[in-house]
C-alpha positions as a Markdown table, in Angstrom:
| # | Residue | x | y | z |
|---|---|---|---|---|
| 1 | Unk | 82.4 | -49.7 | -138.6 |
| 2 | Unk | 83.9 | -52.0 | -136.2 |
| 3 | Unk | 81.7 | -52.7 | -133.2 |
| 4 | Unk | 83.5 | -54.9 | -131.0 |
| 5 | Unk | 85.6 | -53.0 | -128.7 |
| 6 | Unk | 83.2 | -50.1 | -128.1 |
| 7 | Unk | 81.3 | -49.8 | -125.0 |
| 8 | Unk | 79.1 | -46.9 | -126.1 |
| 9 | Unk | 78.2 | -45.7 | -129.5 |
| 10 | Unk | 76.4 | -42.3 | -130.1 |
| 11 | Unk | 76.2 | -40.6 | -133.3 |
| 12 | Unk | 74.1 | -38.5 | -135.4 |
| 13 | Unk | 74.1 | -39.1 | -139.2 |
| 14 | Unk | 72.0 | -38.7 | -142.2 |
| 15 | Unk | 71.2 | -42.4 | -142.6 |
| 16 | Unk | 69.7 | -44.2 | -145.5 |
| 17 | Unk | 67.4 | -47.2 | -145.4 |
| 18 | Unk | 70.6 | -49.2 | -146.8 |
| 19 | Unk | 72.9 | -47.8 | -144.0 |
| 20 | Unk | 70.2 | -48.5 | -141.3 |
| 21 | Unk | 70.2 | -52.3 | -142.8 |
| 22 | Unk | 74.1 | -52.4 | -142.7 |
| 23 | Unk | 74.0 | -51.1 | -139.0 |
| 24 | Unk | 71.5 | -53.6 | -137.7 |
| 25 | Unk | 73.2 | -56.6 | -139.5 |
| 26 | Unk | 76.4 | -55.7 | -137.7 |
| 27 | Unk | 74.6 | -55.5 | -134.5 |
| 28 | Unk | 73.2 | -58.6 | -135.3 |
| 29 | Unk | 76.9 | -60.2 | -135.5 |
| 30 | Unk | 77.6 | -58.4 | -132.3 |
| 31 | Unk | 76.2 | -61.2 | -130.5 |
| 32 | Unk | 79.5 | -63.1 | -129.4 |
| 33 | Unk | 81.0 | -63.5 | -125.7 |
| 34 | Unk | 83.9 | -61.1 | -127.0 |
| 35 | Unk | 81.6 | -58.3 | -128.3 |
| 36 | Unk | 81.6 | -55.1 | -125.9 |
| 37 | Unk | 78.9 | -52.8 | -127.5 |
| 38 | Unk | 76.4 | -52.4 | -124.6 |
| 39 | Unk | 75.0 | -49.2 | -125.4 |
| 40 | Unk | 73.6 | -47.7 | -128.7 |
| 41 | Unk | 72.3 | -44.0 | -128.7 |
| 42 | Unk | 70.6 | -43.0 | -132.1 |
| 43 | Unk | 68.9 | -39.9 | -130.8 |
| 44 | Unk | 67.5 | -37.6 | -133.3 |
| 45 | Unk | 68.4 | -39.9 | -136.5 |
| 46 | Unk | 65.2 | -40.1 | -138.3 |
| 47 | Unk | 65.3 | -43.4 | -138.8 |
| 48 | Unk | 61.4 | -43.4 | -139.1 |
| 49 | Unk | 59.1 | -46.5 | -138.9 |
| 50 | Unk | 61.2 | -49.0 | -141.7 |
| 51 | Unk | 64.9 | -48.1 | -139.6 |
| 52 | Unk | 62.8 | -49.1 | -136.4 |
| 53 | Unk | 61.7 | -52.5 | -137.8 |
| 54 | Unk | 65.5 | -53.3 | -138.5 |
| 55 | Unk | 66.6 | -52.5 | -135.2 |
| 56 | Unk | 63.6 | -54.6 | -133.8 |
| 57 | Unk | 64.4 | -57.6 | -136.0 |
| 58 | Unk | 68.3 | -57.1 | -134.6 |
| 59 | Unk | 67.0 | -57.6 | -131.1 |
| 60 | Unk | 65.8 | -60.8 | -131.8 |
| 61 | Unk | 69.2 | -62.3 | -132.4 |
| 62 | Unk | 71.7 | -59.8 | -130.6 |
| 63 | Unk | 72.2 | -60.9 | -127.0 |
| 64 | Unk | 74.7 | -58.4 | -125.4 |
| 65 | Unk | 73.2 | -54.6 | -126.1 |
| 66 | Unk | 71.8 | -53.4 | -122.9 |
| 67 | Unk | 70.6 | -50.2 | -123.8 |
| 68 | Unk | 69.3 | -48.7 | -126.6 |
| 69 | Unk | 68.0 | -45.3 | -127.2 |
| 70 | Unk | 65.6 | -44.4 | -130.3 |
| 71 | Unk | 63.8 | -41.3 | -129.1 |
| 72 | Unk | 63.2 | -38.5 | -131.3 |
| 73 | Unk | 63.8 | -41.0 | -134.1 |
| 74 | Unk | 60.1 | -40.6 | -135.9 |
| 75 | Unk | 59.5 | -44.2 | -135.2 |
| 76 | Unk | 55.9 | -45.2 | -136.3 |
| 77 | Unk | 53.1 | -47.4 | -134.4 |
| 78 | Unk | 54.5 | -50.5 | -135.9 |
| 79 | Unk | 58.1 | -50.1 | -135.0 |
| 80 | Unk | 57.1 | -49.5 | -131.0 |
| 81 | Unk | 55.1 | -52.7 | -131.2 |
| 82 | Unk | 57.6 | -54.6 | -132.7 |
| 83 | Unk | 60.1 | -53.6 | -130.3 |
| 84 | Unk | 57.6 | -54.6 | -127.6 |
| 85 | Unk | 57.1 | -57.9 | -128.8 |
| 86 | Unk | 60.8 | -58.3 | -129.2 |
| 87 | Unk | 61.2 | -57.7 | -125.3 |
| 88 | Unk | 59.1 | -60.7 | -124.7 |
| 89 | Unk | 62.1 | -62.9 | -125.3 |
| 90 | Unk | 65.0 | -60.7 | -125.3 |
| 91 | Unk | 67.0 | -61.0 | -122.0 |
| 92 | Unk | 69.8 | -58.7 | -122.7 |
| 93 | Unk | 68.1 | -55.3 | -122.7 |
| 94 | Unk | 67.7 | -53.2 | -119.6 |
| 95 | Unk | 66.7 | -49.9 | -121.0 |
| 96 | Unk | 65.1 | -48.8 | -123.9 |
| 97 | Unk | 63.8 | -45.4 | -124.9 |
| 98 | Unk | 61.2 | -45.1 | -127.7 |
| 99 | Unk | 59.9 | -41.6 | -126.7 |
| 100 | Unk | 58.4 | -39.2 | -129.3 |
| 101 | Unk | 57.3 | -41.7 | -132.0 |
| 102 | Unk | 55.2 | -40.4 | -134.6 |
| 103 | Unk | 51.7 | -41.8 | -133.9 |
| 104 | Unk | 48.4 | -41.1 | -135.6 |
| 105 | Unk | 46.1 | -43.5 | -133.8 |
| 106 | Unk | 44.1 | -42.3 | -130.4 |
| 107 | Unk | 43.8 | -46.2 | -129.4 |
| 108 | Unk | 47.2 | -46.2 | -127.7 |
| 109 | Unk | 48.2 | -49.3 | -129.2 |
| 110 | Unk | 51.9 | -49.1 | -128.2 |
| 111 | Unk | 51.1 | -48.6 | -124.5 |
| 112 | Unk | 48.7 | -51.5 | -124.7 |
| 113 | Unk | 51.5 | -53.8 | -126.0 |
| 114 | Unk | 54.1 | -52.4 | -123.8 |
| 115 | Unk | 51.9 | -53.0 | -121.0 |
| 116 | Unk | 51.7 | -56.8 | -122.0 |
| 117 | Unk | 55.2 | -57.0 | -122.5 |
| 118 | Unk | 55.9 | -55.7 | -118.9 |
| 119 | Unk | 53.9 | -58.9 | -117.6 |
| 120 | Unk | 56.5 | -60.9 | -119.4 |
| 121 | Unk | 59.6 | -59.4 | -119.3 |
| 122 | Unk | 61.5 | -59.6 | -116.2 |
| 123 | Unk | 65.1 | -58.0 | -117.2 |
| 124 | Unk | 64.0 | -54.6 | -118.2 |
| 125 | Unk | 65.2 | -52.0 | -115.7 |
| 126 | Unk | 64.4 | -48.4 | -117.5 |
| 127 | Unk | 61.5 | -47.7 | -119.9 |
| 128 | Unk | 61.2 | -44.4 | -121.5 |
| 129 | Unk | 57.9 | -43.4 | -123.2 |
| 130 | Unk | 57.6 | -39.8 | -123.1 |
| 131 | Unk | 55.8 | -37.6 | -125.7 |
| 132 | Unk | 53.3 | -40.7 | -126.6 |
| 133 | Unk | 50.0 | -38.7 | -126.0 |
| 134 | Unk | 49.7 | -40.9 | -123.4 |
| 135 | Unk | 46.1 | -40.5 | -121.6 |
| 136 | Unk | 44.8 | -42.0 | -118.2 |
| 137 | Unk | 43.6 | -45.1 | -120.0 |
| 138 | Unk | 46.7 | -46.1 | -121.2 |
| 139 | Unk | 48.7 | -45.3 | -117.5 |
| 140 | Unk | 46.0 | -47.5 | -116.4 |
| 141 | Unk | 47.0 | -50.6 | -118.4 |
| 142 | Unk | 50.8 | -49.9 | -117.9 |
| 143 | Unk | 50.0 | -50.0 | -113.8 |
| 144 | Unk | 48.2 | -53.3 | -114.3 |
| 145 | Unk | 51.3 | -54.9 | -115.8 |
| 146 | Unk | 53.5 | -53.0 | -113.2 |
| 147 | Unk | 51.7 | -54.8 | -110.6 |
| 148 | Unk | 53.0 | -57.9 | -111.7 |
| 149 | Unk | 56.7 | -56.8 | -112.7 |
| 150 | Unk | 59.4 | -56.7 | -110.3 |
| 151 | Unk | 62.3 | -55.5 | -112.4 |
| 152 | Unk | 61.6 | -52.2 | -113.7 |
| 153 | Unk | 63.2 | -49.3 | -111.7 |
| 154 | Unk | 62.9 | -46.3 | -113.8 |
| 155 | Unk | 59.6 | -45.2 | -115.4 |
| 156 | Unk | 59.7 | -42.1 | -117.7 |
| 157 | Unk | 56.3 | -40.8 | -118.8 |
| 158 | Unk | 57.1 | -37.0 | -119.5 |
| 159 | Unk | 55.3 | -34.8 | -121.7 |
| 160 | Unk | 52.0 | -37.0 | -121.9 |
| 161 | Unk | 48.4 | -36.4 | -121.1 |
| 162 | Unk | 48.3 | -37.8 | -117.8 |
| 163 | Unk | 45.8 | -36.2 | -114.9 |
| 164 | Unk | 44.9 | -37.1 | -111.5 |
| 165 | Unk | 43.5 | -40.2 | -112.6 |
| 166 | Unk | 46.7 | -41.6 | -114.1 |
| 167 | Unk | 48.5 | -40.5 | -110.8 |
| 168 | Unk | 45.9 | -42.4 | -108.7 |
| 169 | Unk | 46.7 | -45.5 | -110.7 |
| 170 | Unk | 50.6 | -45.0 | -110.3 |
| 171 | Unk | 50.2 | -44.2 | -106.6 |
| 172 | Unk | 48.6 | -47.6 | -106.1 |
| 173 | Unk | 51.4 | -49.3 | -108.0 |
| 174 | Unk | 53.9 | -47.5 | -105.6 |
| 175 | Unk | 52.0 | -48.9 | -102.5 |
| 176 | Unk | 52.1 | -52.4 | -103.9 |
| 177 | Unk | 55.2 | -52.6 | -105.7 |
| 178 | Unk | 58.3 | -51.7 | -103.9 |
| 179 | Unk | 60.5 | -51.8 | -107.3 |
| 180 | Unk | 59.8 | -48.6 | -108.9 |
| 181 | Unk | 62.7 | -46.3 | -107.8 |
| 182 | Unk | 62.6 | -43.3 | -110.3 |
| 183 | Unk | 59.2 | -41.9 | -111.8 |
| 184 | Unk | 59.2 | -39.0 | -114.4 |
| 185 | Unk | 55.8 | -37.3 | -114.7 |
| 186 | Unk | 57.2 | -33.9 | -116.0 |
| 187 | Unk | 54.9 | -32.1 | -118.1 |
| 188 | Unk | 51.7 | -33.6 | -117.5 |
| 189 | Unk | 48.8 | -32.5 | -115.6 |
| 190 | Unk | 48.3 | -34.2 | -112.4 |
| 191 | Unk | 47.3 | -31.3 | -110.4 |
| 192 | Unk | 46.8 | -31.2 | -106.3 |
| 193 | Unk | 44.6 | -34.1 | -106.3 |
| 194 | Unk | 47.3 | -36.5 | -108.4 |
| 195 | Unk | 50.1 | -34.9 | -106.2 |
| 196 | Unk | 48.4 | -36.0 | -102.8 |
| 197 | Unk | 47.8 | -39.7 | -104.2 |
| 198 | Unk | 51.6 | -39.9 | -105.0 |
| 199 | Unk | 52.3 | -38.2 | -101.4 |
| 200 | Unk | 50.0 | -41.0 | -99.9 |
| 201 | Unk | 51.8 | -43.9 | -101.7 |
| 202 | Unk | 55.3 | -42.1 | -100.7 |
| 203 | Unk | 54.6 | -41.7 | -97.2 |
| 204 | Unk | 54.1 | -45.8 | -96.8 |
| 205 | Unk | 57.0 | -47.5 | -95.3 |
| 206 | Unk | 57.9 | -50.0 | -97.7 |
| 207 | Unk | 58.0 | -47.0 | -100.5 |
| 208 | Unk | 61.4 | -47.0 | -102.2 |
| 209 | Unk | 60.6 | -44.4 | -104.3 |
| 210 | Unk | 64.0 | -42.5 | -104.6 |
| 211 | Unk | 63.5 | -39.7 | -107.2 |
| 212 | Unk | 59.9 | -38.0 | -108.3 |
| 213 | Unk | 59.8 | -35.4 | -111.2 |
| 214 | Unk | 56.7 | -33.3 | -111.5 |
| 215 | Unk | 57.5 | -30.2 | -113.1 |
| 216 | Unk | 54.8 | -28.3 | -115.0 |
| 217 | Unk | 51.8 | -30.2 | -113.6 |
| 218 | Unk | 49.9 | -27.6 | -112.4 |
| 219 | Unk | 50.1 | -28.7 | -109.0 |
| 220 | Unk | 49.5 | -26.0 | -106.1 |
| 221 | Unk | 50.0 | -25.5 | -102.4 |
| 222 | Unk | 47.9 | -28.5 | -101.1 |
| 223 | Unk | 49.6 | -31.0 | -103.6 |
| 224 | Unk | 53.3 | -29.8 | -103.0 |
| 225 | Unk | 52.9 | -29.3 | -99.3 |
| 226 | Unk | 51.7 | -33.0 | -99.0 |
| 227 | Unk | 54.7 | -34.2 | -100.6 |
| 228 | Unk | 57.1 | -32.5 | -98.2 |
| 229 | Unk | 55.0 | -33.9 | -95.4 |
| 230 | Unk | 55.5 | -37.6 | -97.1 |
| 231 | Unk | 59.3 | -36.9 | -97.7 |
| 232 | Unk | 59.5 | -36.1 | -93.5 |
| 233 | Unk | 57.7 | -39.4 | -93.2 |
| 234 | Unk | 59.5 | -41.6 | -95.4 |
| 235 | Unk | 63.5 | -40.9 | -96.0 |
| 236 | Unk | 63.6 | -43.1 | -99.0 |
| 237 | Unk | 62.8 | -40.2 | -101.3 |
| 238 | Unk | 65.9 | -38.0 | -102.2 |
| 239 | Unk | 65.3 | -36.3 | -105.2 |
| 240 | Unk | 62.3 | -34.3 | -106.0 |
| 241 | Unk | 61.8 | -31.8 | -108.9 |
| 242 | Unk | 58.9 | -29.2 | -108.7 |
| 243 | Unk | 59.7 | -26.1 | -111.0 |
| 244 | Unk | 56.7 | -25.0 | -113.2 |
| 245 | Unk | 54.1 | -25.4 | -110.7 |
| 246 | Unk | 52.4 | -22.9 | -108.4 |
| 247 | Unk | 55.0 | -22.0 | -105.9 |
| 248 | Unk | 52.9 | -20.2 | -103.7 |
| 249 | Unk | 54.7 | -19.1 | -100.2 |
| 250 | Unk | 53.3 | -21.9 | -97.7 |
| 251 | Unk | 55.3 | -24.2 | -100.6 |
| 252 | Unk | 58.3 | -22.2 | -100.5 |
| 253 | Unk | 58.4 | -22.0 | -96.5 |
| 254 | Unk | 58.1 | -26.1 | -96.9 |
| 255 | Unk | 60.8 | -26.3 | -99.3 |
| 256 | Unk | 63.1 | -23.9 | -97.6 |
| 257 | Unk | 62.7 | -26.0 | -94.3 |
| 258 | Unk | 63.5 | -29.0 | -96.2 |
| 259 | Unk | 66.5 | -27.7 | -97.5 |
| 260 | Unk | 67.8 | -26.0 | -94.4 |
| 261 | Unk | 67.3 | -29.2 | -92.3 |
| 262 | Unk | 69.3 | -31.3 | -95.1 |
| 263 | Unk | 66.4 | -33.5 | -95.7 |
| 264 | Unk | 66.8 | -32.2 | -99.1 |
| 265 | Unk | 70.1 | -31.6 | -100.3 |
| 266 | Unk | 70.0 | -28.6 | -102.6 |
| 267 | Unk | 71.8 | -30.7 | -105.6 |
| 268 | Unk | 68.7 | -33.1 | -105.0 |
| 269 | Unk | 66.0 | -30.4 | -106.4 |
| 270 | Unk | 65.4 | -27.7 | -108.9 |
| 271 | Unk | 64.5 | -24.7 | -106.6 |
| 272 | Unk | 66.5 | -22.9 | -104.3 |
| 273 | Unk | 64.7 | -20.7 | -101.6 |
| 274 | Unk | 65.6 | -17.3 | -100.7 |
| 275 | Unk | 64.0 | -14.8 | -98.6 |
| 276 | Unk | 63.0 | -11.2 | -99.7 |
| 277 | Unk | 61.1 | -8.5 | -97.5 |
| 278 | Unk | 60.1 | -11.1 | -94.8 |
| 279 | Unk | 58.6 | -13.7 | -97.0 |
| 280 | Unk | 59.7 | -16.7 | -98.6 |
| 281 | Unk | 60.4 | -17.5 | -102.4 |
| 282 | Unk | 62.1 | -20.1 | -104.6 |
| 283 | Unk | 64.4 | -19.6 | -107.6 |
| 284 | Unk | 64.8 | -22.2 | -110.4 |
| 285 | Unk | 67.9 | -24.4 | -110.4 |
| 286 | Unk | 69.2 | -26.0 | -113.3 |
| 287 | Unk | 69.1 | -29.6 | -111.8 |
| 288 | Unk | 66.9 | -32.6 | -112.9 |
| 289 | Unk | 67.0 | -36.4 | -113.8 |
| 290 | Unk | 68.1 | -35.5 | -117.3 |
| 291 | Unk | 68.6 | -31.7 | -118.1 |
| 292 | Unk | 71.5 | -32.5 | -120.4 |
| 293 | Unk | 70.0 | -35.5 | -122.1 |
| 294 | Unk | 70.5 | -34.1 | -125.6 |
| 295 | Unk | 73.3 | -31.3 | -125.1 |
| 296 | Unk | 76.0 | -31.1 | -122.6 |
| 297 | Unk | 78.4 | -28.2 | -122.2 |
| 298 | Unk | 81.6 | -28.4 | -124.1 |
| 299 | Unk | 83.5 | -26.4 | -121.5 |
| 300 | Unk | 83.5 | -25.5 | -117.7 |
| 301 | Unk | 81.9 | -27.6 | -115.0 |
| 302 | Unk | 79.5 | -30.3 | -115.8 |
| 303 | Unk | 77.3 | -30.4 | -112.8 |
| 304 | Unk | 76.3 | -34.1 | -112.1 |
| 305 | Unk | 72.9 | -32.7 | -110.3 |
| 306 | Unk | 72.0 | -31.7 | -114.0 |
| 307 | Unk | 71.5 | -35.5 | -114.7 |
| 308 | Unk | 70.8 | -37.3 | -111.4 |
| 309 | Unk | 69.1 | -40.0 | -112.8 |
| 310 | Unk | 72.5 | -41.3 | -114.3 |
| 311 | Unk | 73.9 | -41.9 | -110.8 |
| 312 | Unk | 70.6 | -43.2 | -109.6 |
| 313 | Unk | 70.0 | -45.6 | -112.1 |
| 314 | Unk | 73.6 | -46.9 | -112.3 |
| 315 | Unk | 73.2 | -48.4 | -108.6 |
| 316 | Unk | 71.3 | -51.4 | -110.0 |
| 317 | Unk | 73.2 | -51.6 | -113.4 |
| 318 | Unk | 76.7 | -51.2 | -112.8 |
| 319 | Unk | 77.4 | -52.4 | -116.5 |
| 320 | Unk | 75.7 | -49.1 | -117.6 |
| 321 | Unk | 77.7 | -47.0 | -115.9 |
| 322 | Unk | 78.8 | -43.9 | -118.3 |
| 323 | Unk | 82.2 | -43.9 | -119.9 |
């Protein structure tokens, strides 16, 4: 396998421990000025804990890799912690995805170590920690670290166990730290109170949040309408995704007005308004931050609105633009 000369490597193989060791050694040698491999995506390869340790060891030497995706790779607690430790010193990685590890402890050790890393690391721009079983306690540790971090733009905490208390902690980060621009909380349970906390933060004039994903969070009218009011106050938030919540008529009317006034572009949300028998409703539209992350259509139009995060994040990381 020749790594130099490739900007983006994405493959799914049946990899043995020896294959992973060889690949990690190749990546160690890919740390010269002439090496061009910047992005490595191993999504779906069951490299498990041992393979994850190989990659963590590689990052101690490699100084060219900018984006590493090890989601759905069956990483273990040990390897996720190893990545957090390595990222204390690595200055090339801008994006890391360690979503859906296999964790057995309820102590949230990986989250605690990632939080410690965020205090020290000032180069990471994007962190994905979906499906970690993260609770409000873990979110609180992350938020304490984010108060001291001024480089992270994209935080992905989808499919965890975050409630209103965790949302309150994140709201405090948005109020005091103007760096975070993309926040993915899809498939948690922040409910109305959590959405109100986020709305209050978004309404602050110094808030720089540009995209918020909160589908399937048990949010009803109070929370969703408060978000529309915050959008009318602060024009910075341009992308919002809400499908899977309780879309009652006041919510439907509020989002209809946002879209009709072009305050919210139809490409920047996952709902579309329609009227029937004098009542407003919202239909689902297949838009999102990363709808086509695991699969992309082999034919036909590829709507960029399905992967809005790609366009949003490359504004701050031009070297990570999709090829």
